[in-house]
Amino acid sequence: MSANTPERAVEASNISKIYGSGNTEVKAMVNVSFTISKGEVVGLLGPSGSGKSTLLTAIGLINPPTSGQIRIGKDLVTDGPSAMADVRKFRRKHIGYVFQKANLIPFLTALENVQIALEINDVHHKEARKRAIALFEYLGIEERKDNLPHQLSGGQQQRVAVARSLANKPGLILADEPTAALDSFRGRQVMELFQKVAHEQGAGVLVVTHDHRSLDVFDRTFEMEDGTLKLKI
Amino acid sequence: MNLAIRDIRHSLPRFLLTAVGIGMLLMIVMGMSGIYRGLIEDALLLVDKIGADLWIVQHNTRGPFAEISRIPLKMEDRLRAVPGVRSARAFVSHTIQRERIGKPLRIVVQGLSWPEDKGEWIPMTDGRCLGAAHFEMIADKSLGFRPGEKIPLGKDIYTVVGLTRGMVGQGGDGIAFFTVRDAVAIQFDNSGEAVRLERDARRSRAVRQDIGNTHPELLNRAALPDIPALAGPMASAVIVQTGQGADIDKVAETISGWKDVSVHTAGNQRNFLLDGSVDKARRQIGLFRALLVIISAIIMSLILYTLTLDKIHDIAMLKLIGARNSVILGLIIQQAIILGGLGYILAFYSGKWIFPHFPRRVIVTGNDLVWLAVIVLAISVLSSLLGIWKAMSVQPNEVL
C-alpha cells in the first residue's frame, strides 16, 4: 500500500451467506465485495430483508459468511465459514458496535458501560476510568456519566453506546440502524458523531440505515437489494 | 470492575428478598441439623453426664434406655464388694405427667443414690445439691420451677433446692432429680382407695393360695400396711464407677459371671440408644435433612437460573464486545456465592433467635456450622451451573 492510499479498515471479497439447503435454501447475501478505508463513513441502505444486517454481522464476526474472505485492517479474519481462532479477542480490540437500541448494561452507569469495554480489553481500572471520562468529554455527555441508562434519553444512551464502541480505539465501527429509535434532531446528532469520530479518530464506519435524511454525512453510500450490493452512490 | 456487585446494587431489594428466602430455607436445613443433633444429645445426655463406667441391668436385657429393666436396690451392696468398684449407685428413671397452670407438664423423675450421690455432678445454675434424704429436688429450668418452690408429687411435697439447665430426657422433657427412695415413692404412688382395695385383694389371693392355708395367720395380717413385704424396692439399673487404675473389662467380666444381671459399658449404652430407641427418629430427621439440602440446591439453581435469564441480553452484549468467558462466569458464580453467603448469615442469625423458642433442644455445633458452610458453598457453585450453561450457550448475535 503506497503512502497516498488510505489505510484499509475492512475489505470484503465475494462474501455470500446461504441459509438452509435444497428447497429451503435462502441466499441472504451473494458475492458482496467492498472496501472501507479508515476515516471513511459509509452508509448502507436497503429495504428490510435485503441482507444489510447479514452483511453487518458477517463483517462484525458475529455470523460468519458461507463463502468469501473478510480482511479487517491487515488481518484475514474470515475465509469462507472458518473464522480466526480467537474471534472474541479480535472483536474487542478492533471492532466497535452500535445498534438500533443502545444495549447499555442496565446495572452499570453510563461511564461504567464504557469503562467495562476497556477493562475487558485489559486496561487497568483507573486508566479505563480516565479514558472513559475523556471520551465522555469528547462526545459532550460528561455531565451524564454517573447516570444509569434508564435515567438517560434515547439520544444520550446512543451517545454512550458510541462512546463504548470507540473505547478501544477500533479500526472499524459497525452501526446497525443507530438512529431508528431517535427523533430526527437526535438522529442527526448521532450521525454527525460518526462523521466526527471517523474523521478525527481515523476509524472506518459502516452505518446500516433506513434514514435518508442524513445521507450527506456519508462519504459513500451502498445499497443492498436481494442480498446483492447493487448500487453505489 | 465487579459486575456481580454492581448488578446486586442495581436490584438490591429484589436480591435481598431472594437472600432472605434462601436464608429461611438454609435456616430450616440448619434447624433440622440442630434438631437431629439435639435428639442425639438429649438421648445421650444422661449416659454421658452420669459418668458410669458400667451399667448393671436385669439379666438378658439391654438396660433402661432400651427396655424395661428391674433390678433390686440391694444390688448396690453386692457390687460395692467387687474388687475394682469405687462406687455403685441405683439408677431410677421414669417419666410422669402432671398438670401445672392448666397445662400438662412432663417430668423425667431421676433418682440419685443418696447419700453417695447428692447430685454434685449436675451443672447447677442456681441453688444447691440435695441436702436431705427426702423431699428435696433439683429441677431443670425447662420445667419452669423456681428455687424454693414446693411441688406436690404423690403424697409428698418436694422443695426445689437447685436448678440446672439443659438436662432433659430422651423425649426432651426436663429432668427433676430426687433421691432414689423419693423417685420410687413418686413412681409407685397409689391413692388411699387403691391401697385399701389392694389389702382386700391380698386376703382373697392368700385364701386361694397354698401359703394362705399353711400360714393362716397371714390372712389376719393381710390388711396391715406392711404385709406382705417380701419384695424389696427395685431400681432400673445400678451404675458402677471403677477405681483409679482398675481394669474395667476385668470388673465387667467378674460381674457378668453373675447369673441374675447383665453388664454393659457406657459405650454399649450409647450404642443401644443410637441404634435402638432414637435410631428411627434420627434416621428420619437425617433423611429429611438430606432432602432439604437437595431441595435447597434445586431452588437455588432455579433462582440463579432466573437471575441469569434476566441478564441474558446483557451477557450477549458482553460477549459481543469481547468479554472473556471468565468475566461472565465470575458474574454468575460471584452472585451465587454472595447469595449463598448472605443466606447463610441470615440463616445463622435468624436461627440463633428462633431456635431457643423451639420446644426441644436445637443444638447447632461449630462443626455443623462449618459443614453447612461447605455445603452452602458447594450448593452455590453447583446450582449456578444451570445459569452458567445458559450464559455460555447464548450467542452475541442475540443482541441484534
Tab-separated table of N, CA, C and O in Angstrom, chain A residues 94-189:
chain	number	residue	atom	x	y	z
A	94	HIS	N	-10.598	-4.633	17.842
A	94	HIS	CA	-10.609	-3.980	16.530
A	94	HIS	C	-11.970	-3.517	16.034
A	94	HIS	O	-12.024	-2.819	15.030
A	95	ILE	N	-13.070	-3.941	16.687
A	95	ILE	CA	-14.387	-3.577	16.152
A	95	ILE	C	-15.238	-2.917	17.246
A	95	ILE	O	-15.257	-3.380	18.384
A	96	GLY	N	-15.921	-1.858	16.865
A	96	GLY	CA	-16.882	-1.227	17.762
A	96	GLY	C	-18.279	-1.398	17.171
A	96	GLY	O	-18.440	-1.385	15.954
A	97	TYR	N	-19.267	-1.612	18.061
A	97	TYR	CA	-20.645	-1.851	17.583
A	97	TYR	C	-21.601	-0.817	18.168
A	97	TYR	O	-21.504	-0.468	19.346
A	98	VAL	N	-22.514	-0.383	17.320
A	98	VAL	CA	-23.631	0.453	17.792
A	98	VAL	C	-24.891	-0.106	17.139
A	98	VAL	O	-24.866	-0.433	15.945
A	99	PHE	N	-25.944	-0.212	17.927
A	99	PHE	CA	-27.169	-0.821	17.397
A	99	PHE	C	-28.348	0.147	17.469
A	99	PHE	O	-28.222	1.253	18.008
A	100	GLN	N	-29.464	-0.339	16.936
A	100	GLN	CA	-30.686	0.475	16.951
A	100	GLN	C	-31.021	0.893	18.392
A	100	GLN	O	-31.290	2.034	18.681
A	101	LYS	N	-30.965	-0.121	19.282
A	101	LYS	CA	-31.101	0.179	20.701
A	101	LYS	C	-29.681	0.312	21.252
A	101	LYS	O	-28.766	-0.364	20.764
A	102	ALA	N	-29.517	1.139	22.249
A	102	ALA	CA	-28.160	1.370	22.746
A	102	ALA	C	-27.562	0.109	23.387
A	102	ALA	O	-26.349	-0.066	23.412
A	103	ASN	N	-28.425	-0.765	23.891
A	103	ASN	CA	-27.959	-2.009	24.533
A	103	ASN	C	-26.937	-1.750	25.629
A	103	ASN	O	-25.941	-2.466	25.742
A	104	LEU	N	-27.200	-0.732	26.401
A	104	LEU	CA	-26.308	-0.471	27.536
A	104	LEU	C	-26.654	-1.463	28.647
A	104	LEU	O	-27.808	-1.885	28.763
A	105	ILE	N	-25.646	-1.803	29.421
A	105	ILE	CA	-25.903	-2.749	30.521
A	105	ILE	C	-26.607	-1.976	31.635
A	105	ILE	O	-26.068	-0.985	32.138
A	106	PRO	N	-27.828	-2.390	31.992
A	106	PRO	CA	-28.675	-1.541	32.841
A	106	PRO	C	-28.144	-1.333	34.248
A	106	PRO	O	-28.498	-0.346	34.895
A	107	PHE	N	-27.316	-2.258	34.726
A	107	PHE	CA	-26.858	-2.100	36.117
A	107	PHE	C	-25.532	-1.341	36.224
A	107	PHE	O	-24.989	-1.210	37.319
A	108	LEU	N	-25.035	-0.866	35.084
A	108	LEU	CA	-23.812	-0.051	35.105
A	108	LEU	C	-24.175	1.392	34.758
A	108	LEU	O	-25.081	1.623	33.953
A	109	THR	N	-23.440	2.331	35.353
A	109	THR	CA	-23.673	3.731	34.997
A	109	THR	C	-23.180	3.949	33.570
A	109	THR	O	-22.500	3.081	32.993
A	110	ALA	N	-23.508	5.125	33.039
A	110	ALA	CA	-23.087	5.438	31.672
A	110	ALA	C	-21.569	5.289	31.546
A	110	ALA	O	-21.066	4.655	30.607
A	111	LEU	N	-20.861	5.853	32.523
A	111	LEU	CA	-19.391	5.791	32.475
A	111	LEU	C	-18.906	4.343	32.578
A	111	LEU	O	-17.995	3.935	31.839
A	112	GLU	N	-19.521	3.592	33.480
A	112	GLU	CA	-19.097	2.190	33.662
A	112	GLU	C	-19.352	1.356	32.406
A	112	GLU	O	-18.610	0.409	32.125
A	113	ASN	N	-20.396	1.698	31.641
A	113	ASN	CA	-20.672	0.988	30.400
A	113	ASN	C	-19.515	1.138	29.409
A	113	ASN	O	-19.241	0.231	28.629
A	114	VAL	N	-18.862	2.259	29.476
A	114	VAL	CA	-17.708	2.473	28.597
A	114	VAL	C	-16.460	1.849	29.228
A	114	VAL	O	-15.654	1.211	28.548
A	115	GLN	N	-16.375	2.062	30.531
A	115	GLN	CA	-15.212	1.548	31.271
A	115	GLN	C	-15.086	0.024	31.136
A	115	GLN	O	-13.985	-0.500	31.008
A	116	ILE	N	-16.229	-0.667	31.161
A	116	ILE	CA	-16.179	-2.142	31.100
A	116	ILE	C	-15.575	-2.614	29.781
A	116	ILE	O	-14.817	-3.585	29.746
A	117	ALA	N	-15.878	-1.872	28.698
A	117	ALA	CA	-15.313	-2.260	27.400
A	117	ALA	C	-13.792	-2.157	27.431
A	117	ALA	O	-13.090	-2.973	26.817
A	118	LEU	N	-13.287	-1.187	28.168
A	118	LEU	CA	-11.833	-1.024	28.285
A	118	LEU	C	-11.234	-2.087	29.217
A	118	LEU	O	-10.201	-2.680	28.916
A	119	GLU	N	-11.902	-2.321	30.342
A	119	GLU	CA	-11.368	-3.300	31.306
A	119	GLU	C	-11.352	-4.706	30.721
A	119	GLU	O	-10.463	-5.499	31.014
A	120	ILE	N	-12.376	-5.000	29.908
A	120	ILE	CA	-12.405	-6.295	29.225
A	120	ILE	C	-11.172	-6.444	28.336
A	120	ILE	O	-10.647	-7.534	28.138
A	121	ASN	N	-10.686	-5.308	27.860
A	121	ASN	CA	-9.507	-5.318	26.990
A	121	ASN	C	-8.229	-5.109	27.797
A	121	ASN	O	-7.228	-4.599	27.279
A	122	ASP	N	-8.279	-5.489	29.074
A	122	ASP	CA	-7.106	-5.480	29.961
A	122	ASP	C	-6.548	-4.097	30.261
A	122	ASP	O	-5.376	-3.969	30.592
A	123	VAL	N	-7.378	-3.079	30.148
A	123	VAL	CA	-6.929	-1.749	30.567
A	123	VAL	C	-7.196	-1.650	32.073
A	123	VAL	O	-8.276	-2.023	32.533
A	124	HIS	N	-6.203	-1.163	32.794
A	124	HIS	CA	-6.329	-1.077	34.249
A	124	HIS	C	-7.519	-0.173	34.630
A	124	HIS	O	-7.821	0.801	33.948
A	125	HIS	N	-8.132	-0.538	35.749
A	125	HIS	CA	-9.350	0.141	36.209
A	125	HIS	C	-9.231	1.681	36.176
A	125	HIS	O	-10.083	2.368	35.609
A	126	LYS	N	-8.147	2.202	36.766
A	126	LYS	CA	-8.001	3.671	36.862
A	126	LYS	C	-7.819	4.290	35.479
A	126	LYS	O	-8.395	5.332	35.170
A	127	GLU	N	-6.985	3.639	34.678
A	127	GLU	CA	-6.725	4.135	33.328
A	127	GLU	C	-8.017	4.075	32.507
A	127	GLU	O	-8.324	5.002	31.733
A	128	ALA	N	-8.779	2.981	32.696
A	128	ALA	CA	-10.037	2.820	31.953
A	128	ALA	C	-11.001	3.952	32.298
A	128	ALA	O	-11.658	4.510	31.419
A	129	ARG	N	-11.051	4.282	33.580
A	129	ARG	CA	-11.950	5.362	34.007
A	129	ARG	C	-11.523	6.695	33.398
A	129	ARG	O	-12.352	7.469	32.899
A	130	LYS	N	-10.201	6.912	33.402
A	130	LYS	CA	-9.660	8.162	32.846
A	130	LYS	C	-10.020	8.279	31.360
A	130	LYS	O	-10.481	9.322	30.897
A	131	ARG	N	-9.819	7.162	30.653
A	131	ARG	CA	-10.076	7.198	29.208
A	131	ARG	C	-11.576	7.322	28.924
A	131	ARG	O	-11.983	7.985	27.962
A	132	ALA	N	-12.395	6.689	29.756
A	132	ALA	CA	-13.846	6.778	29.565
A	132	ALA	C	-14.320	8.217	29.781
A	132	ALA	O	-15.134	8.733	29.011
A	133	ILE	N	-13.770	8.871	30.822
A	133	ILE	CA	-14.157	10.271	31.090
A	133	ILE	C	-13.746	11.154	29.901
A	133	ILE	O	-14.510	12.021	29.452
A	134	ALA	N	-12.547	10.891	29.377
A	134	ALA	CA	-12.072	11.672	28.222
A	134	ALA	C	-13.023	11.503	27.037
A	134	ALA	O	-13.337	12.471	26.327
A	135	LEU	N	-13.497	10.260	26.846
A	135	LEU	CA	-14.432	10.002	25.737
A	135	LEU	C	-15.762	10.735	25.952
A	135	LEU	O	-16.337	11.279	25.007
A	136	PHE	N	-16.212	10.751	27.204
A	136	PHE	CA	-17.473	11.451	27.515
A	136	PHE	C	-17.327	12.948	27.228
A	136	PHE	O	-18.254	13.572	26.722
A	137	GLU	N	-16.165	13.469	27.577
A	137	GLU	CA	-15.931	14.903	27.310
A	137	GLU	C	-15.888	15.141	25.805
A	137	GLU	O	-16.462	16.116	25.296
A	138	TYR	N	-15.261	14.235	25.088
A	138	TYR	CA	-15.136	14.342	23.629
A	138	TYR	C	-16.524	14.333	22.969
A	138	TYR	O	-16.784	15.074	22.026
A	139	LEU	N	-17.425	13.482	23.537
A	139	LEU	CA	-18.758	13.354	22.929
A	139	LEU	C	-19.787	14.289	23.582
A	139	LEU	O	-20.960	14.257	23.235
A	140	GLY	N	-19.333	15.076	24.540
A	140	GLY	CA	-20.201	16.079	25.150
A	140	GLY	C	-21.281	15.514	26.060
A	140	GLY	O	-22.387	16.063	26.139
A	141	ILE	N	-20.998	14.443	26.736
A	141	ILE	CA	-22.011	13.859	27.640
A	141	ILE	C	-21.456	13.644	29.056
A	141	ILE	O	-21.962	12.824	29.823
A	142	GLU	N	-20.411	14.400	29.378
A	142	GLU	CA	-19.736	14.152	30.661
A	142	GLU	C	-20.649	14.397	31.865
A	142	GLU	O	-20.484	13.779	32.907
A	143	GLU	N	-21.630	15.285	31.709
A	143	GLU	CA	-22.484	15.572	32.865
A	143	GLU	C	-23.435	14.400	33.172
A	143	GLU	O	-24.027	14.359	34.242
A	144	ARG	N	-23.569	13.463	32.253
A	144	ARG	CA	-24.458	12.320	32.494
A	144	ARG	C	-23.706	11.039	32.835
A	144	ARG	O	-24.280	9.957	32.850
A	145	LYS	N	-22.429	11.165	33.105
A	145	LYS	CA	-21.607	9.951	33.256
A	145	LYS	C	-22.010	9.060	34.436
A	145	LYS	O	-21.832	7.853	34.396
A	146	ASP	N	-22.572	9.656	35.475
A	146	ASP	CA	-22.917	8.842	36.645
A	146	ASP	C	-24.369	8.366	36.641
A	146	ASP	O	-24.842	7.768	37.613
A	147	ASN	N	-25.068	8.654	35.559
A	147	ASN	CA	-26.468	8.217	35.463
A	147	ASN	C	-26.547	6.771	34.979
A	147	ASN	O	-25.720	6.321	34.198
A	148	LEU	N	-27.585	6.102	35.457
A	148	LEU	CA	-27.855	4.755	34.937
A	148	LEU	C	-28.553	4.898	33.583
A	148	LEU	O	-29.183	5.940	33.323
A	149	PRO	N	-28.477	3.893	32.721
A	149	PRO	CA	-29.068	4.017	31.377
A	149	PRO	C	-30.516	4.480	31.388
A	149	PRO	O	-30.904	5.300	30.568
A	150	HIS	N	-31.303	3.980	32.342
A	150	HIS	CA	-32.723	4.348	32.315
A	150	HIS	C	-32.955	5.814	32.680
A	150	HIS	O	-34.051	6.339	32.510
A	151	GLN	N	-31.901	6.462	33.170
A	151	GLN	CA	-32.027	7.885	33.510
A	151	GLN	C	-31.613	8.790	32.348
A	151	GLN	O	-31.610	10.006	32.478
A	152	LEU	N	-31.235	8.159	31.222
A	152	LEU	CA	-30.775	8.922	30.060
A	152	LEU	C	-31.840	8.913	28.972
A	152	LEU	O	-32.625	7.967	28.865
A	153	SER	N	-31.811	9.958	28.142
A	153	SER	CA	-32.726	9.968	26.995
A	153	SER	C	-32.187	9.010	25.933
A	153	SER	O	-31.027	8.555	26.013
A	154	GLY	N	-33.004	8.709	24.939
A	154	GLY	CA	-32.577	7.796	23.872
A	154	GLY	C	-31.323	8.291	23.180
A	154	GLY	O	-30.392	7.518	22.919
A	155	GLY	N	-31.268	9.616	22.911
A	155	GLY	CA	-30.101	10.195	22.239
A	155	GLY	C	-28.856	10.076	23.106
A	155	GLY	O	-27.774	9.744	22.613
A	156	GLN	N	-29.033	10.341	24.410
A	156	GLN	CA	-27.887	10.236	25.317
A	156	GLN	C	-27.401	8.787	25.427
A	156	GLN	O	-26.201	8.532	25.455
A	157	GLN	N	-28.358	7.871	25.469
A	157	GLN	CA	-27.975	6.449	25.529
A	157	GLN	C	-27.164	6.076	24.288
A	157	GLN	O	-26.165	5.363	24.366
A	158	GLN	N	-27.622	6.561	23.145
A	158	GLN	CA	-26.934	6.206	21.907
A	158	GLN	C	-25.536	6.822	21.875
A	158	GLN	O	-24.602	6.211	21.372
A	159	ARG	N	-25.379	7.999	22.448
A	159	ARG	CA	-24.060	8.620	22.524
A	159	ARG	C	-23.132	7.780	23.419
A	159	ARG	O	-21.956	7.631	23.129
A	160	VAL	N	-23.710	7.273	24.512
A	160	VAL	CA	-22.903	6.402	25.392
A	160	VAL	C	-22.493	5.140	24.617
A	160	VAL	O	-21.356	4.669	24.721
A	161	ALA	N	-23.441	4.614	23.818
A	161	ALA	CA	-23.127	3.424	23.012
A	161	ALA	C	-22.013	3.735	22.018
A	161	ALA	O	-21.120	2.906	21.780
A	162	VAL	N	-22.041	4.931	21.472
A	162	VAL	CA	-20.959	5.328	20.552
A	162	VAL	C	-19.646	5.423	21.322
A	162	VAL	O	-18.605	4.946	20.863
A	163	ALA	N	-19.728	6.006	22.511
A	163	ALA	CA	-18.518	6.106	23.341
A	163	ALA	C	-17.955	4.711	23.628
A	163	ALA	O	-16.747	4.486	23.551
A	164	ARG	N	-18.852	3.781	23.936
A	164	ARG	CA	-18.404	2.403	24.203
A	164	ARG	C	-17.742	1.794	22.969
A	164	ARG	O	-16.721	1.114	23.068
A	165	SER	N	-18.333	2.064	21.808
A	165	SER	CA	-17.779	1.475	20.583
A	165	SER	C	-16.404	2.062	20.272
A	165	SER	O	-15.573	1.423	19.638
A	166	LEU	N	-16.159	3.276	20.776
A	166	LEU	CA	-14.875	3.932	20.486
A	166	LEU	C	-13.810	3.607	21.540
A	166	LEU	O	-12.641	3.919	21.338
A	167	ALA	N	-14.243	3.018	22.652
A	167	ALA	CA	-13.377	2.905	23.830
A	167	ALA	C	-11.996	2.318	23.513
A	167	ALA	O	-10.984	2.833	23.957
A	168	ASN	N	-11.981	1.261	22.750
A	168	ASN	CA	-10.697	0.593	22.499
A	168	ASN	C	-10.040	1.051	21.197
A	168	ASN	O	-9.204	0.332	20.648
A	169	LYS	N	-10.437	2.220	20.732
A	169	LYS	CA	-9.900	2.804	19.506
A	169	LYS	C	-9.902	1.794	18.365
A	169	LYS	O	-8.845	1.464	17.797
A	170	PRO	N	-11.079	1.272	18.011
A	170	PRO	CA	-11.122	0.240	16.966
A	170	PRO	C	-10.889	0.859	15.582
A	170	PRO	O	-11.151	2.050	15.382
A	171	GLY	N	-10.448	0.030	14.668
A	171	GLY	CA	-10.244	0.498	13.296
A	171	GLY	C	-11.562	0.491	12.536
A	171	GLY	O	-11.661	1.108	11.465
A	172	LEU	N	-12.561	-0.214	13.047
A	172	LEU	CA	-13.826	-0.355	12.331
A	172	LEU	C	-14.995	-0.218	13.308
A	172	LEU	O	-15.005	-0.858	14.363
A	173	ILE	N	-15.929	0.645	12.927
A	173	ILE	CA	-17.152	0.770	13.745
A	173	ILE	C	-18.339	0.361	12.879
A	173	ILE	O	-18.486	0.830	11.750
A	174	LEU	N	-19.161	-0.536	13.411
A	174	LEU	CA	-20.331	-1.019	12.677
A	174	LEU	C	-21.581	-0.538	13.412
A	174	LEU	O	-21.717	-0.764	14.620
A	175	ALA	N	-22.448	0.131	12.670
A	175	ALA	CA	-23.661	0.655	13.303
A	175	ALA	C	-24.877	0.139	12.550
A	175	ALA	O	-24.964	0.264	11.336
A	176	ASP	N	-25.782	-0.491	13.281
A	176	ASP	CA	-26.975	-1.070	12.665
A	176	ASP	C	-28.190	-0.218	13.051
A	176	ASP	O	-28.674	-0.305	14.173
A	177	GLU	N	-28.631	0.589	12.117
A	177	GLU	CA	-29.773	1.483	12.304
A	177	GLU	C	-29.694	2.242	13.634
A	177	GLU	O	-30.605	2.159	14.470
A	178	PRO	N	-28.633	2.987	13.847
A	178	PRO	CA	-28.423	3.623	15.158
A	178	PRO	C	-29.387	4.762	15.447
A	178	PRO	O	-29.506	5.181	16.589
A	179	THR	N	-30.077	5.252	14.409
A	179	THR	CA	-30.970	6.397	14.644
A	179	THR	C	-32.444	6.014	14.577
A	179	THR	O	-33.314	6.872	14.679
A	180	ALA	N	-32.701	4.724	14.407
A	180	ALA	CA	-34.083	4.292	14.178
A	180	ALA	C	-35.008	4.640	15.345
A	180	ALA	O	-36.183	4.905	15.156
A	181	ALA	N	-34.445	4.632	16.555
A	181	ALA	CA	-35.290	4.892	17.723
A	181	ALA	C	-35.235	6.351	18.164
A	181	ALA	O	-35.739	6.696	19.225
A	182	LEU	N	-34.621	7.203	17.344
A	182	LEU	CA	-34.439	8.601	17.746
A	182	LEU	C	-35.239	9.541	16.850
A	182	LEU	O	-35.527	9.218	15.683
A	183	ASP	N	-35.549	10.719	17.382
A	183	ASP	CA	-36.199	11.715	16.524
A	183	ASP	C	-35.156	12.288	15.558
A	183	ASP	O	-33.957	12.025	15.691
A	184	SER	N	-35.608	13.065	14.612
A	184	SER	CA	-34.715	13.483	13.532
A	184	SER	C	-33.549	14.321	14.056
A	184	SER	O	-32.409	14.165	13.625
A	185	PHE	N	-33.836	15.152	15.045
A	185	PHE	CA	-32.772	16.008	15.583
A	185	PHE	C	-31.674	15.163	16.238
A	185	PHE	O	-30.485	15.316	15.957
A	186	ARG	N	-32.114	14.264	17.113
A	186	ARG	CA	-31.134	13.433	17.822
A	186	ARG	C	-30.463	12.450	16.864
A	186	ARG	O	-29.289	12.126	17.001
A	187	GLY	N	-31.236	11.962	15.886
A	187	GLY	CA	-30.687	11.072	14.861
A	187	GLY	C	-29.573	11.761	14.096
A	187	GLY	O	-28.499	11.184	13.862
A	188	ARG	N	-29.834	12.986	13.775
A	188	ARG	CA	-28.832	13.776	13.051
A	188	ARG	C	-27.569	13.936	13.904
A	188	ARG	O	-26.442	13.799	13.418
A	189	GLN	N	-27.781	14.224	15.197
A	189	GLN	CA	-26.634	14.402	16.106
A	189	GLN	C	-25.752	13.150	16.138
A	189	GLN	O	-24.532	13.238	16.084
